[in-house]
PDB file of C-alpha atoms in Angstrom:
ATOM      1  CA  UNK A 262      24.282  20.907  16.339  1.00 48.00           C
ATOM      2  CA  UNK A 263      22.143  21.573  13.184  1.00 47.00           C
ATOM      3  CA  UNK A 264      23.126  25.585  13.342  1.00 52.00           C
ATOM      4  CA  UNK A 265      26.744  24.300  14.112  1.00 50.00           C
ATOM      5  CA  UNK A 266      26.365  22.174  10.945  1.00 47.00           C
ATOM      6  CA  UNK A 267      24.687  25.343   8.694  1.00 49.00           C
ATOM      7  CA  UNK A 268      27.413  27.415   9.701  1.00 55.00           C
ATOM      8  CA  UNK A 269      30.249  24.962   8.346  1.00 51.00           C
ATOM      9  CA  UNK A 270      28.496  24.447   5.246  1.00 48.00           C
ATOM     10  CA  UNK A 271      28.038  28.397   4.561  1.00 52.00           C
ATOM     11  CA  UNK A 272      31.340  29.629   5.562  1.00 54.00           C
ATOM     12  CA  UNK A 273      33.801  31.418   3.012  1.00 51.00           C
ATOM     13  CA  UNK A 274      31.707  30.997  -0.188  1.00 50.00           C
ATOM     14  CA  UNK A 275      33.172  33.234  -2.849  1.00 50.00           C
ATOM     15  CA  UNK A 276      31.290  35.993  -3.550  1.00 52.00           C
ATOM     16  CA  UNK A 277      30.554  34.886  -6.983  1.00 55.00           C
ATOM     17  CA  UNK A 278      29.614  31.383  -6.062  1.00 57.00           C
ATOM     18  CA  UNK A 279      26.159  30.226  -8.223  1.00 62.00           C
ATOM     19  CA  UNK A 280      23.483  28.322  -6.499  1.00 59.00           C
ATOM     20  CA  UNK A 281      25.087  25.430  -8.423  1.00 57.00           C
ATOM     21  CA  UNK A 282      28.448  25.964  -7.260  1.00 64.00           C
ATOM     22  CA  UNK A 283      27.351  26.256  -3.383  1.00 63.00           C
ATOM     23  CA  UNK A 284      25.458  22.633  -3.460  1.00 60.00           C
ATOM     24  CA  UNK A 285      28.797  21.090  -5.465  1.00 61.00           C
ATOM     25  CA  UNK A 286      30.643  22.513  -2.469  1.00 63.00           C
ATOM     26  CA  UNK A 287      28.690  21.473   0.057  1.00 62.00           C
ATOM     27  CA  UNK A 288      28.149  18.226  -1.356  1.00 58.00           C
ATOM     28  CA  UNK A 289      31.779  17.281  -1.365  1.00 59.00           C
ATOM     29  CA  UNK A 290      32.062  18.372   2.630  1.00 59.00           C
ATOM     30  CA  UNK A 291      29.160  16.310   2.923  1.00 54.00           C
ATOM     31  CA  UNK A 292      30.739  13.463   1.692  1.00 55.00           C
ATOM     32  CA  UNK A 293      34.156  14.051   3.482  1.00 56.00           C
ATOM     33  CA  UNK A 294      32.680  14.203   6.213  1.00 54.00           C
ATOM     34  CA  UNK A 295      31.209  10.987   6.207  1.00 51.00           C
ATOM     35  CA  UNK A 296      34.356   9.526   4.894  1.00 51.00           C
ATOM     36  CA  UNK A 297      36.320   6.590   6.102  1.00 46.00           C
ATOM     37  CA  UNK A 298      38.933   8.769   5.979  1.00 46.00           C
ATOM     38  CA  UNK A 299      37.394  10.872   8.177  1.00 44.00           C
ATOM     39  CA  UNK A 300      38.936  11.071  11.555  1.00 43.00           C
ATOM     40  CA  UNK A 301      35.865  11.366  13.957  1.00 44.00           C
ATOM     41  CA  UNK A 302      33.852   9.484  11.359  1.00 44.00           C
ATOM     42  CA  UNK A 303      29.869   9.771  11.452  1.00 46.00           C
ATOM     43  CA  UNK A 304      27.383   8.748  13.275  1.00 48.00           C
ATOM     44  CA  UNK A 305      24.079   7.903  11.381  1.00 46.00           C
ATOM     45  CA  UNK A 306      22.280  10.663  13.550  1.00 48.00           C
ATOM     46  CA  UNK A 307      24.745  13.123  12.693  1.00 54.00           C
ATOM     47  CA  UNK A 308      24.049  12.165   8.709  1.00 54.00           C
ATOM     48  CA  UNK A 309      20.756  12.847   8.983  1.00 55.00           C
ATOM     49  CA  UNK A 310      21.549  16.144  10.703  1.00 57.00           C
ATOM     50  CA  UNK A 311      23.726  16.874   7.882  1.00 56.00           C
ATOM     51  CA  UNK A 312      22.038  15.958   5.418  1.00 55.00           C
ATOM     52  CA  UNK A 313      19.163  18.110   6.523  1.00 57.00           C
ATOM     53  CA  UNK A 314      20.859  20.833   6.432  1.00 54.00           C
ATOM     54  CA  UNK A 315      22.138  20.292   2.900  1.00 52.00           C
ATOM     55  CA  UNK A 316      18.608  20.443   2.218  1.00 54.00           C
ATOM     56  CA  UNK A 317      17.512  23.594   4.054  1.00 53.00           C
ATOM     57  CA  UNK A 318      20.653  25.316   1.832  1.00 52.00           C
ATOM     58  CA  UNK A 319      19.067  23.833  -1.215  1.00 53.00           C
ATOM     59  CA  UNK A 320      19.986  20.701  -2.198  1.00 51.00           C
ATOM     60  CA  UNK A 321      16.921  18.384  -1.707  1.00 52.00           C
ATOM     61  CA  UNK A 322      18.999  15.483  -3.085  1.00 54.00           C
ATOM     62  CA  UNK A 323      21.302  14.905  -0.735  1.00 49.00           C
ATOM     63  CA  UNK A 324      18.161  14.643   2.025  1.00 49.00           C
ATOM     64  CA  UNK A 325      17.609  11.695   3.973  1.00 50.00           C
ATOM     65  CA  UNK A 326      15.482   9.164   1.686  1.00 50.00           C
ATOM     66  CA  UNK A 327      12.278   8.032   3.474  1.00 52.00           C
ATOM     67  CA  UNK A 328      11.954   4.615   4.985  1.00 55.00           C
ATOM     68  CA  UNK A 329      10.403   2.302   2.675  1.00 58.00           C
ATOM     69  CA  UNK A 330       7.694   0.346   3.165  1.00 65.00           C
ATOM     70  CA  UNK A 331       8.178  -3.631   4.087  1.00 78.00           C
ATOM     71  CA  UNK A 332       7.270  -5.480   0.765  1.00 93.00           C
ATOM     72  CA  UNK A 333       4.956  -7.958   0.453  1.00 95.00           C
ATOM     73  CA  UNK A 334       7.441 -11.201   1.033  1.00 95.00           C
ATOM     74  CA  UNK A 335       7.561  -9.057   4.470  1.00 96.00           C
ATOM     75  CA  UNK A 336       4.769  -8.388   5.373  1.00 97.00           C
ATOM     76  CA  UNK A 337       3.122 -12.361   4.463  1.00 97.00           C
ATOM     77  CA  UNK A 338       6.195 -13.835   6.794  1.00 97.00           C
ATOM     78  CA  UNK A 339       5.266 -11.462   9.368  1.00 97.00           C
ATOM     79  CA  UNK A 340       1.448 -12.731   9.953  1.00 98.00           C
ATOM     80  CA  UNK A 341       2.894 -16.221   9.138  1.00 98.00           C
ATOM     81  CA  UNK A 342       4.784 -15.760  12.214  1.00 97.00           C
ATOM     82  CA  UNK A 343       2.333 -14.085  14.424  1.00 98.00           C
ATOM     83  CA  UNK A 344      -0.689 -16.239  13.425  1.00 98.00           C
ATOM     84  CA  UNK A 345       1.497 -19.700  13.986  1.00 98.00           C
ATOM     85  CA  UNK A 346       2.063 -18.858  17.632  1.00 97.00           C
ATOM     86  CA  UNK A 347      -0.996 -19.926  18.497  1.00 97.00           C
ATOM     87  CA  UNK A 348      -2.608 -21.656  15.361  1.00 98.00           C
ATOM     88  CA  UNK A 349      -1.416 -24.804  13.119  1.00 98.00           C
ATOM     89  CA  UNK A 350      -0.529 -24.681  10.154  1.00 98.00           C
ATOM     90  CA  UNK A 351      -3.561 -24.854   8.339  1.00 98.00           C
ATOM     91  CA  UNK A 352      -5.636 -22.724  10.759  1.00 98.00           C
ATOM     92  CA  UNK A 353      -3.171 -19.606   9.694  1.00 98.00           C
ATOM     93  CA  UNK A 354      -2.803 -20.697   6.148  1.00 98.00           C
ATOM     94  CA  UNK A 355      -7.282 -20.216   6.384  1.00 98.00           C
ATOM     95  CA  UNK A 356      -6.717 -17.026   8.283  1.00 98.00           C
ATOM     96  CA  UNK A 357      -4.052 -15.601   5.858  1.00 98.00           C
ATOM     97  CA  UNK A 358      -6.079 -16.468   2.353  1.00 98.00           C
ATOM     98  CA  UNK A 359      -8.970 -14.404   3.829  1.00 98.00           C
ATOM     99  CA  UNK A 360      -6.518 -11.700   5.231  1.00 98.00           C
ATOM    100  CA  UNK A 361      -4.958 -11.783   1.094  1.00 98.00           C
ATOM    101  CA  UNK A 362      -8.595 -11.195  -0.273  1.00 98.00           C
ATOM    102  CA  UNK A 363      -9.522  -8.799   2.388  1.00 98.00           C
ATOM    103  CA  UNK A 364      -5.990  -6.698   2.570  1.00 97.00           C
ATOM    104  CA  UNK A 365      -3.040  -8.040   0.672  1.00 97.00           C
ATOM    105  CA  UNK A 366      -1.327  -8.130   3.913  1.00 98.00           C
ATOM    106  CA  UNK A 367      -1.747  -4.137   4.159  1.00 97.00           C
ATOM    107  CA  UNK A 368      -2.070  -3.265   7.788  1.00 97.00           C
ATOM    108  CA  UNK A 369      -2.664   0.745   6.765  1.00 97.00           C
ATOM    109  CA  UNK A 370      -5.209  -0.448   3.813  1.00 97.00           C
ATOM    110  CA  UNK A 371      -8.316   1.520   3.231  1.00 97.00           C
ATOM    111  CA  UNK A 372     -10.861   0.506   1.136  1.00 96.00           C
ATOM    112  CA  UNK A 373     -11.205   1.773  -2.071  1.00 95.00           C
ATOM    113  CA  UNK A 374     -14.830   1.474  -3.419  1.00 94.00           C
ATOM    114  CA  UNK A 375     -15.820   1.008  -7.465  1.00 92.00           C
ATOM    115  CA  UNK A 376     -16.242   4.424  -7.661  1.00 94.00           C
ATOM    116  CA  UNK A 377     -12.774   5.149  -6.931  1.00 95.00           C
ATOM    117  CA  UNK A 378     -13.944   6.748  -3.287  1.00 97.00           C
ATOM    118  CA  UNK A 379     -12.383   5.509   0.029  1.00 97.00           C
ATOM    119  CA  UNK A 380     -14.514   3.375   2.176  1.00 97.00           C
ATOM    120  CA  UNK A 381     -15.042   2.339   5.740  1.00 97.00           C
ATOM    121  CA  UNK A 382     -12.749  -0.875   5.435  1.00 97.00           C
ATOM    122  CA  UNK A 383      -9.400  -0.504   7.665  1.00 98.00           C
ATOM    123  CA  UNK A 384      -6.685  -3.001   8.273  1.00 98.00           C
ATOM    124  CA  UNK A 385      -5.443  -6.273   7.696  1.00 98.00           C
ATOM    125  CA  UNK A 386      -8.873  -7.208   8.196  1.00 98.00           C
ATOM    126  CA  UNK A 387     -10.375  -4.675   6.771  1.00 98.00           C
ATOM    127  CA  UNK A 388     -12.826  -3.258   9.890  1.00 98.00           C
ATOM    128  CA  UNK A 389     -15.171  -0.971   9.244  1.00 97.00           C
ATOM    129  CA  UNK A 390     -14.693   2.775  10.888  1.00 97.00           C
ATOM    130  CA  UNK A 391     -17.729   2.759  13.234  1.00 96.00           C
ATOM    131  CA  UNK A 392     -18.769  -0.830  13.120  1.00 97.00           C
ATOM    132  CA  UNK A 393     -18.560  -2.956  16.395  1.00 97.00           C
ATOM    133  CA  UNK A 394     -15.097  -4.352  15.539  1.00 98.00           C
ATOM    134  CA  UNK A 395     -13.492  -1.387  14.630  1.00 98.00           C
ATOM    135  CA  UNK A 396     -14.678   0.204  17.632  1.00 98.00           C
ATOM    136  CA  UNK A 397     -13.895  -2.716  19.930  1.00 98.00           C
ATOM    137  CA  UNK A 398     -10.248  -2.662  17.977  1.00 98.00           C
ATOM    138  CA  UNK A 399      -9.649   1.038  18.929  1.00 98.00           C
ATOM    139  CA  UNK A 400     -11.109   0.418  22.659  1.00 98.00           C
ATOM    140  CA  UNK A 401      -8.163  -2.712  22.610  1.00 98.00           C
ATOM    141  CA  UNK A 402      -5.422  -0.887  21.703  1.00 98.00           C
ATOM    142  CA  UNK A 403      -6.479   2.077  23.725  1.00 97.00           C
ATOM    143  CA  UNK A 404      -6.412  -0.116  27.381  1.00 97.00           C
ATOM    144  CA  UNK A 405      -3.460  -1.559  26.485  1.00 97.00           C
ATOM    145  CA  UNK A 406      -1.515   1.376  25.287  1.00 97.00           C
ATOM    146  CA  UNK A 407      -0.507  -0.287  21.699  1.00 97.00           C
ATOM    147  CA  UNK A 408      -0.275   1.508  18.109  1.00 97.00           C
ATOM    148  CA  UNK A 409      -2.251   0.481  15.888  1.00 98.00           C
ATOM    149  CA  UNK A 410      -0.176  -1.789  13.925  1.00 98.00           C
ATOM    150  CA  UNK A 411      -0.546  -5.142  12.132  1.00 98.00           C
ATOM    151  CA  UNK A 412       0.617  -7.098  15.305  1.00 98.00           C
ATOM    152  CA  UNK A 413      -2.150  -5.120  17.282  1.00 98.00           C
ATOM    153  CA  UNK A 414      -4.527  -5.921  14.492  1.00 98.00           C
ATOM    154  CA  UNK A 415      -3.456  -9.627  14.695  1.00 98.00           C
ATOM    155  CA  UNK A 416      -3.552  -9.477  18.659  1.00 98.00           C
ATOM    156  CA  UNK A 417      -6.865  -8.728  18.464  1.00 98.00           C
ATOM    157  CA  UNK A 418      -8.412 -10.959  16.461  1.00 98.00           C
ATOM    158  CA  UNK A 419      -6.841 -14.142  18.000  1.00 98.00           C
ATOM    159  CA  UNK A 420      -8.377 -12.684  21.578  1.00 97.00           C
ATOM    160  CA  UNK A 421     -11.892 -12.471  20.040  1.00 97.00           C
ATOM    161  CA  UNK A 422     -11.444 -15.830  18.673  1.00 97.00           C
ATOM    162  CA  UNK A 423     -10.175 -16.686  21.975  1.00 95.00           C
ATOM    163  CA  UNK A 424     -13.045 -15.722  24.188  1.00 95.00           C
ATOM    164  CA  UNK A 425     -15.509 -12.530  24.178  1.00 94.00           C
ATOM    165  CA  UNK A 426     -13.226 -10.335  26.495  1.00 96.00           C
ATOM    166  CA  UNK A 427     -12.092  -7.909  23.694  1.00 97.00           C
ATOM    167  CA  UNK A 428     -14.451  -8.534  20.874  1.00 97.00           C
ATOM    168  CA  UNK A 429     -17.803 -10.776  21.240  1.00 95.00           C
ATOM    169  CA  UNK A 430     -18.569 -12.312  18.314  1.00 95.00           C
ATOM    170  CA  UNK A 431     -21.028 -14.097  19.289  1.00 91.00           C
ATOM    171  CA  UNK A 432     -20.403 -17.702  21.507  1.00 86.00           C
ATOM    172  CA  UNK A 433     -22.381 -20.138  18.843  1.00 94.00           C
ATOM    173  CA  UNK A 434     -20.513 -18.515  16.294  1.00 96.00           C
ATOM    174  CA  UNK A 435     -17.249 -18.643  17.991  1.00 96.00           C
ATOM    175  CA  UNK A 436     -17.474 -22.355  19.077  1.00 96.00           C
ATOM    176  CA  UNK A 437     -18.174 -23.128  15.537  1.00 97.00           C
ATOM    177  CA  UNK A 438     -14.409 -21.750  14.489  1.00 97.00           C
ATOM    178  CA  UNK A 439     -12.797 -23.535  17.458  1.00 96.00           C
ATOM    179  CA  UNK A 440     -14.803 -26.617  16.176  1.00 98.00           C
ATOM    180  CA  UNK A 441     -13.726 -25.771  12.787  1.00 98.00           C
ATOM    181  CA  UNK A 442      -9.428 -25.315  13.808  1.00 98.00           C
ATOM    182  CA  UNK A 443      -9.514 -28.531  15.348  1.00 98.00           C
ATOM    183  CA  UNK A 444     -10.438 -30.485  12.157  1.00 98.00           C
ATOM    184  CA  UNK A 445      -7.329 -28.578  10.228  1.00 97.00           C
ATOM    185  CA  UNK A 446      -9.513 -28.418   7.066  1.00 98.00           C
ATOM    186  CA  UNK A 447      -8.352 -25.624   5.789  1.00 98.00           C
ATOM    187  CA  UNK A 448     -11.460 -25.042   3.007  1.00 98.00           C
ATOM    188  CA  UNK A 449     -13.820 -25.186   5.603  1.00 98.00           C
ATOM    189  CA  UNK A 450     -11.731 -23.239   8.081  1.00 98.00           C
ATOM    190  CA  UNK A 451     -11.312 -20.242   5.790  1.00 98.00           C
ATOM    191  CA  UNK A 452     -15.179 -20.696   5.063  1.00 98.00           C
ATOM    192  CA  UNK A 453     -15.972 -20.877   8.264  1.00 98.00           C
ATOM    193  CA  UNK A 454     -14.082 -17.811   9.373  1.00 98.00           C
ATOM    194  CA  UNK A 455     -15.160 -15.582   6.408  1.00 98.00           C
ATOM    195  CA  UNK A 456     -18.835 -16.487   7.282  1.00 97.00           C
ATOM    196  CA  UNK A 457     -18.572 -16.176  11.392  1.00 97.00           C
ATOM    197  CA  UNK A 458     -15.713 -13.758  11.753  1.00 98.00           C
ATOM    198  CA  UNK A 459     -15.446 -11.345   9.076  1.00 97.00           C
ATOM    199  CA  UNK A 460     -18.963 -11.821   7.244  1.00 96.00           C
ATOM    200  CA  UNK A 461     -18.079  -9.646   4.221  1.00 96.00           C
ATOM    201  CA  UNK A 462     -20.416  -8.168   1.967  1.00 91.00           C
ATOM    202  CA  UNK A 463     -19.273 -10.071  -0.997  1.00 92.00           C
ATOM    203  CA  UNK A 464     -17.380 -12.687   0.346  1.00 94.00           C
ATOM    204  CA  UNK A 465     -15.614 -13.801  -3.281  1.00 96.00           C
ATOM    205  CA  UNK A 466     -15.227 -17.191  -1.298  1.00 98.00           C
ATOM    206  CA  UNK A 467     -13.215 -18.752  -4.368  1.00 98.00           C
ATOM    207  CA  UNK A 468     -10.766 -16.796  -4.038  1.00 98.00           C
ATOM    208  CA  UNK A 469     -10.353 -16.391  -0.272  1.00 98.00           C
ATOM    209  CA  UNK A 470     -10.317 -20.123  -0.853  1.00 98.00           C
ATOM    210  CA  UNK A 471      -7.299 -20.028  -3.506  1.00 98.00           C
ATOM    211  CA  UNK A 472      -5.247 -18.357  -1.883  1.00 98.00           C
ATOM    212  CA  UNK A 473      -5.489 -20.256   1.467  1.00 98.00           C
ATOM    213  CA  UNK A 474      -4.795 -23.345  -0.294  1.00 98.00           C
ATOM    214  CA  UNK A 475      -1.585 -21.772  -1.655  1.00 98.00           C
ATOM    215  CA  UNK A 476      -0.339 -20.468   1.750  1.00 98.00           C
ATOM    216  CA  UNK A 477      -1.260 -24.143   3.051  1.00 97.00           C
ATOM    217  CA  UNK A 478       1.117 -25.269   0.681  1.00 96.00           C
ATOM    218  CA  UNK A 479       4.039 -23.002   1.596  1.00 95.00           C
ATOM    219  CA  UNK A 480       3.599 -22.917   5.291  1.00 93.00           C
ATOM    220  CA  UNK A 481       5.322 -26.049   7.247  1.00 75.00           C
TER     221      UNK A 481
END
């Protein structure tokens, strides 16, 4: 279809026909043939083929724009949503101030040292490439044939919290955070989980604690 698409695009073009003159022309096919007036209309599979090859004759303007990425509205609603299947309230409020500090909700973030270099950190939760989580992370998503996305990321974590079948993070330090959900403090639940779960290097617990109170606010 794309050579079938080429060919329609290049046909008759006078012989003095500039560059310009050739993407004005094939522009305004382009556009007729996406027309409502068109009679077959067009699929959005066939735009993108013809739009492609708009670009492969030179104009790159015309080419299919890249998917954006969610924004960060998104992307907060979306770990609302997966963390309050099997949390209250205030147990994924505590979850999603430390994810804020950790990530800003970026399930492809890497961590960007002082220096400007990238670091080990990965993920909503920032994991670090070759540490025990990481590693038991890419052995989870592995067995169960899932891309590594910020619902695997999420996945994961709540099974580790859960019991020591994916992730063992130790049982005293786990029954502390069970302990800790139950009492839906969410100051000492976001303390607790920073300290037991993700036991950052510099926790900047004031504002993992901020944030968590504002989410705890929002979330009903």
């Amino acid at each position: 279809m794309l050579d079938a698409i080429i060919g329609l695009l290049q046909q008759g073009p006078p012989s003095s026909e500039t560059t310009m003159d050739r993407q004005i022309r094939n522009r305004l096919r382009y556009e007729s043939l996406l027309g409502d007036d068109s009679p077959k209309g067009a699929s959005l599979q066939s735009q993108e083929d013809i739009a492609r090859s708009l670009r492969l004759l030179g104009d790159s303007n015309i080419a299919p724009r890249p998917k954006e990425k969610p924004n960060l509205l998104t992307r907060i609603k979306f770990v609302e949503n997966e963390l309050l299947k099997n949390y209250s309230p205030e147990v994924a409020a505590a979850i999603m101030g430390n994810i804020d500090v950790e990530s800003s909700f970026d399930p492809n973030k890497k961590q960007i040292l002082n220096d400007g270099t990238v670091g080990k950190g990965r993920g909503l939760f920032q994991m670090e490439m070759g540490g025990p989580m990481f590693t038991a992370y890419q052995q989870y998503i592995k067995n169960n044939n899932m891309p590594n996305t910020g619902g695997s990321q999420i996945n994961f974590v709540m099974q580790a919290l859960k019991d020591d079948s994916v992730y063992d993070i130790g049982s005293g330090n786990r029954k502390k955070l069970q302990d800790a959900f139950k009492t839906g403090n969410v100051d000492l639940i976001t303390r607790e989980f920073s300290k037991r779960f993700l036991r950052p290097g510099k926790p900047h617990l004031n504002r993992r604690l901020k944030s968590a109170r504002k989410f705890s606010q929002q979330i009903r």
